[in-house]
Amino acid sequence: MSQGDLIVSVEPGLTMSELTSTLTSAGLMLPYDPPAPADATLGGLLSAGVSGPRRALYGSLRDMAISLRVALLDGRVIRTGAKVVKNVAATT
């Protein structure tokens, strides 16, 4: 986890309750409230596109995912997005 960059990397099978606990202990939060967080895995929620009521304010979980590495059923591993986060600040 990179607190300064507000980036977290997770492993397969991580449940939302485990992620929330880790983020809370670091003083961070993921503005996402799915049903059954103790049973819901991050990958499952991403693939199903399930969102809670906070989606109206913060966007969906997919909107927050910068890059993914996914293992397909046939054993192939694909990568999406990029690891680079560009932050541009305007000055006047």
C-alpha positions as protocol buffer text, in pm:
chain_id: "A"
residue {
  index: 1
  type: MET
  ca { x: 0 y: 0 z: 0 }
}
residue {
  index: 2
  type: SER
  ca { x: 127 y: 348 z: -87 }
}
residue {
  index: 3
  type: GLN
  ca { x: -45 y: 591 z: 147 }
}
residue {
  index: 4
  type: GLY
  ca { x: 107 y: 901 z: -7 }
}
residue {
  index: 5
  type: ASP
  ca { x: -13 y: 805 z: -355 }
}
residue {
  index: 6
  type: LEU
  ca { x: -344 y: 663 z: -229 }
}
residue {
  index: 7
  type: ILE
  ca { x: -279 y: 335 z: -413 }
}
residue {
  index: 8
  type: VAL
  ca { x: -336 y: -16 z: -286 }
}
residue {
  index: 9
  type: SER
  ca { x: -248 y: -347 z: -453 }
}
residue {
  index: 10
  type: VAL
  ca { x: -445 y: -656 z: -355 }
}
residue {
  index: 11
  type: GLU
  ca { x: -410 y: -1030 z: -404 }
}
residue {
  index: 12
  type: PRO
  ca { x: -674 y: -1269 z: -539 }
}
residue {
  index: 13
  type: GLY
  ca { x: -941 y: -1375 z: -294 }
}
residue {
  index: 14
  type: LEU
  ca { x: -920 y: -1066 z: -75 }
}
residue {
  index: 15
  type: THR
  ca { x: -1259 y: -987 z: 74 }
}
residue {
  index: 16
  type: MET
  ca { x: -1396 y: -637 z: 105 }
}
residue {
  index: 17
  type: SER
  ca { x: -1407 y: -666 z: 484 }
}
residue {
  index: 18
  type: GLU
  ca { x: -1034 y: -755 z: 491 }
}
residue {
  index: 19
  type: LEU
  ca { x: -949 y: -465 z: 260 }
}
residue {
  index: 20
  type: THR
  ca { x: -1162 y: -223 z: 460 }
}
residue {
  index: 21
  type: SER
  ca { x: -992 y: -331 z: 783 }
}
residue {
  index: 22
  type: THR
  ca { x: -644 y: -279 z: 635 }
}
residue {
  index: 23
  type: LEU
  ca { x: -732 y: 60 z: 490 }
}
residue {
  index: 24
  type: THR
  ca { x: -899 y: 177 z: 810 }
}
residue {
  index: 25
  type: SER
  ca { x: -591 y: 92 z: 1016 }
}
residue {
  index: 26
  type: ALA
  ca { x: -389 y: 315 z: 778 }
}
residue {
  index: 27
  type: GLY
  ca { x: -640 y: 600 z: 807 }
}
residue {
  index: 28
  type: LEU
  ca { x: -775 y: 544 z: 455 }
}
residue {
  index: 29
  type: MET
  ca { x: -1104 y: 425 z: 307 }
}
residue {
  index: 30
  type: LEU
  ca { x: -1242 y: 282 z: -12 }
}
residue {
  index: 31
  type: PRO
  ca { x: -1571 y: 463 z: -80 }
}
residue {
  index: 32
  type: TYR
  ca { x: -1752 y: 145 z: -173 }
}
residue {
  index: 33
  type: ASP
  ca { x: -2015 y: -44 z: 22 }
}
residue {
  index: 34
  type: PRO
  ca { x: -2118 y: -370 z: -144 }
}
residue {
  index: 35
  type: PRO
  ca { x: -2365 y: -617 z: -1 }
}
residue {
  index: 36
  type: ALA
  ca { x: -2212 y: -894 z: 215 }
}
residue {
  index: 37
  type: PRO
  ca { x: -1857 y: -751 z: 243 }
}
residue {
  index: 38
  type: ALA
  ca { x: -1740 y: -1049 z: 451 }
}
residue {
  index: 39
  type: ASP
  ca { x: -1806 y: -1285 z: 160 }
}
residue {
  index: 40
  type: ALA
  ca { x: -1754 y: -1056 z: -140 }
}
residue {
  index: 41
  type: THR
  ca { x: -1410 y: -1066 z: -302 }
}
residue {
  index: 42
  type: LEU
  ca { x: -1272 y: -763 z: -479 }
}
residue {
  index: 43
  type: GLY
  ca { x: -1232 y: -953 z: -807 }
}
residue {
  index: 44
  type: GLY
  ca { x: -1586 y: -1088 z: -789 }
}
residue {
  index: 45
  type: LEU
  ca { x: -1727 y: -743 z: -731 }
}
residue {
  index: 46
  type: LEU
  ca { x: -1527 y: -600 z: -1020 }
}
residue {
  index: 47
  type: SER
  ca { x: -1640 y: -872 z: -1258 }
}
residue {
  index: 48
  type: ALA
  ca { x: -2006 y: -849 z: -1153 }
}
residue {
  index: 49
  type: GLY
  ca { x: -2015 y: -469 z: -1157 }
}
residue {
  index: 50
  type: VAL
  ca { x: -2197 y: -458 z: -823 }
}
residue {
  index: 51
  type: SER
  ca { x: -2209 y: -115 z: -658 }
}
residue {
  index: 52
  type: GLY
  ca { x: -2357 y: 25 z: -343 }
}
residue {
  index: 53
  type: PRO
  ca { x: -2528 y: 359 z: -275 }
}
residue {
  index: 54
  type: ARG
  ca { x: -2199 y: 552 z: -261 }
}
residue {
  index: 55
  type: ARG
  ca { x: -2163 y: 503 z: -637 }
}
residue {
  index: 56
  type: ALA
  ca { x: -2369 y: 817 z: -695 }
}
residue {
  index: 57
  type: LEU
  ca { x: -2104 y: 1029 z: -522 }
}
residue {
  index: 58
  type: TYR
  ca { x: -1775 y: 843 z: -582 }
}
residue {
  index: 59
  type: GLY
  ca { x: -1834 y: 634 z: -895 }
}
residue {
  index: 60
  type: SER
  ca { x: -1816 y: 258 z: -934 }
}
residue {
  index: 61
  type: LEU
  ca { x: -1541 y: 25 z: -819 }
}
residue {
  index: 62
  type: ARG
  ca { x: -1434 y: -17 z: -1183 }
}
residue {
  index: 63
  type: ASP
  ca { x: -1381 y: 360 z: -1203 }
}
residue {
  index: 64
  type: MET
  ca { x: -1127 y: 332 z: -921 }
}
residue {
  index: 65
  type: ALA
  ca { x: -930 y: 41 z: -1069 }
}
residue {
  index: 66
  type: ILE
  ca { x: -619 y: 173 z: -1244 }
}
residue {
  index: 67
  type: SER
  ca { x: -471 y: -156 z: -1358 }
}
residue {
  index: 68
  type: LEU
  ca { x: -562 y: -521 z: -1328 }
}
residue {
  index: 69
  type: ARG
  ca { x: -384 y: -852 z: -1380 }
}
residue {
  index: 70
  type: VAL
  ca { x: -643 y: -1121 z: -1441 }
}
residue {
  index: 71
  type: ALA
  ca { x: -607 y: -1500 z: -1474 }
}
residue {
  index: 72
  type: LEU
  ca { x: -851 y: -1632 z: -1735 }
}
residue {
  index: 73
  type: LEU
  ca { x: -1013 y: -1976 z: -1731 }
}
residue {
  index: 74
  type: ASP
  ca { x: -775 y: -2107 z: -1996 }
}
residue {
  index: 75
  type: GLY
  ca { x: -474 y: -2015 z: -1782 }
}
residue {
  index: 76
  type: ARG
  ca { x: -372 y: -1700 z: -1967 }
}
residue {
  index: 77
  type: VAL
  ca { x: -292 y: -1392 z: -1761 }
}
residue {
  index: 78
  type: ILE
  ca { x: -389 y: -1056 z: -1904 }
}
residue {
  index: 79
  type: ARG
  ca { x: -306 y: -707 z: -1784 }
}
residue {
  index: 80
  type: THR
  ca { x: -517 y: -397 z: -1823 }
}
residue {
  index: 81
  type: GLY
  ca { x: -441 y: -34 z: -1758 }
}
residue {
  index: 82
  type: ALA
  ca { x: -107 y: 92 z: -1636 }
}
residue {
  index: 83
  type: LYS
  ca { x: 90 y: 113 z: -1313 }
}
residue {
  index: 84
  type: VAL
  ca { x: 168 y: 481 z: -1370 }
}
residue {
  index: 85
  type: VAL
  ca { x: -48 y: 740 z: -1200 }
}
residue {
  index: 86
  type: LYS
  ca { x: -21 y: 1087 z: -1345 }
}
residue {
  index: 87
  type: ASN
  ca { x: -114 y: 1373 z: -1117 }
}
residue {
  index: 88
  type: VAL
  ca { x: -132 y: 1713 z: -1277 }
}
residue {
  index: 89
  type: ALA
  ca { x: -181 y: 2021 z: -1064 }
}
residue {
  index: 90
  type: ALA
  ca { x: -278 y: 2350 z: -1225 }
}
residue {
  index: 91
  type: THR
  ca { x: -102 y: 2662 z: -1109 }
}
residue {
  index: 92
  type: THR
  ca { x: -220 y: 3016 z: -1157 }
}
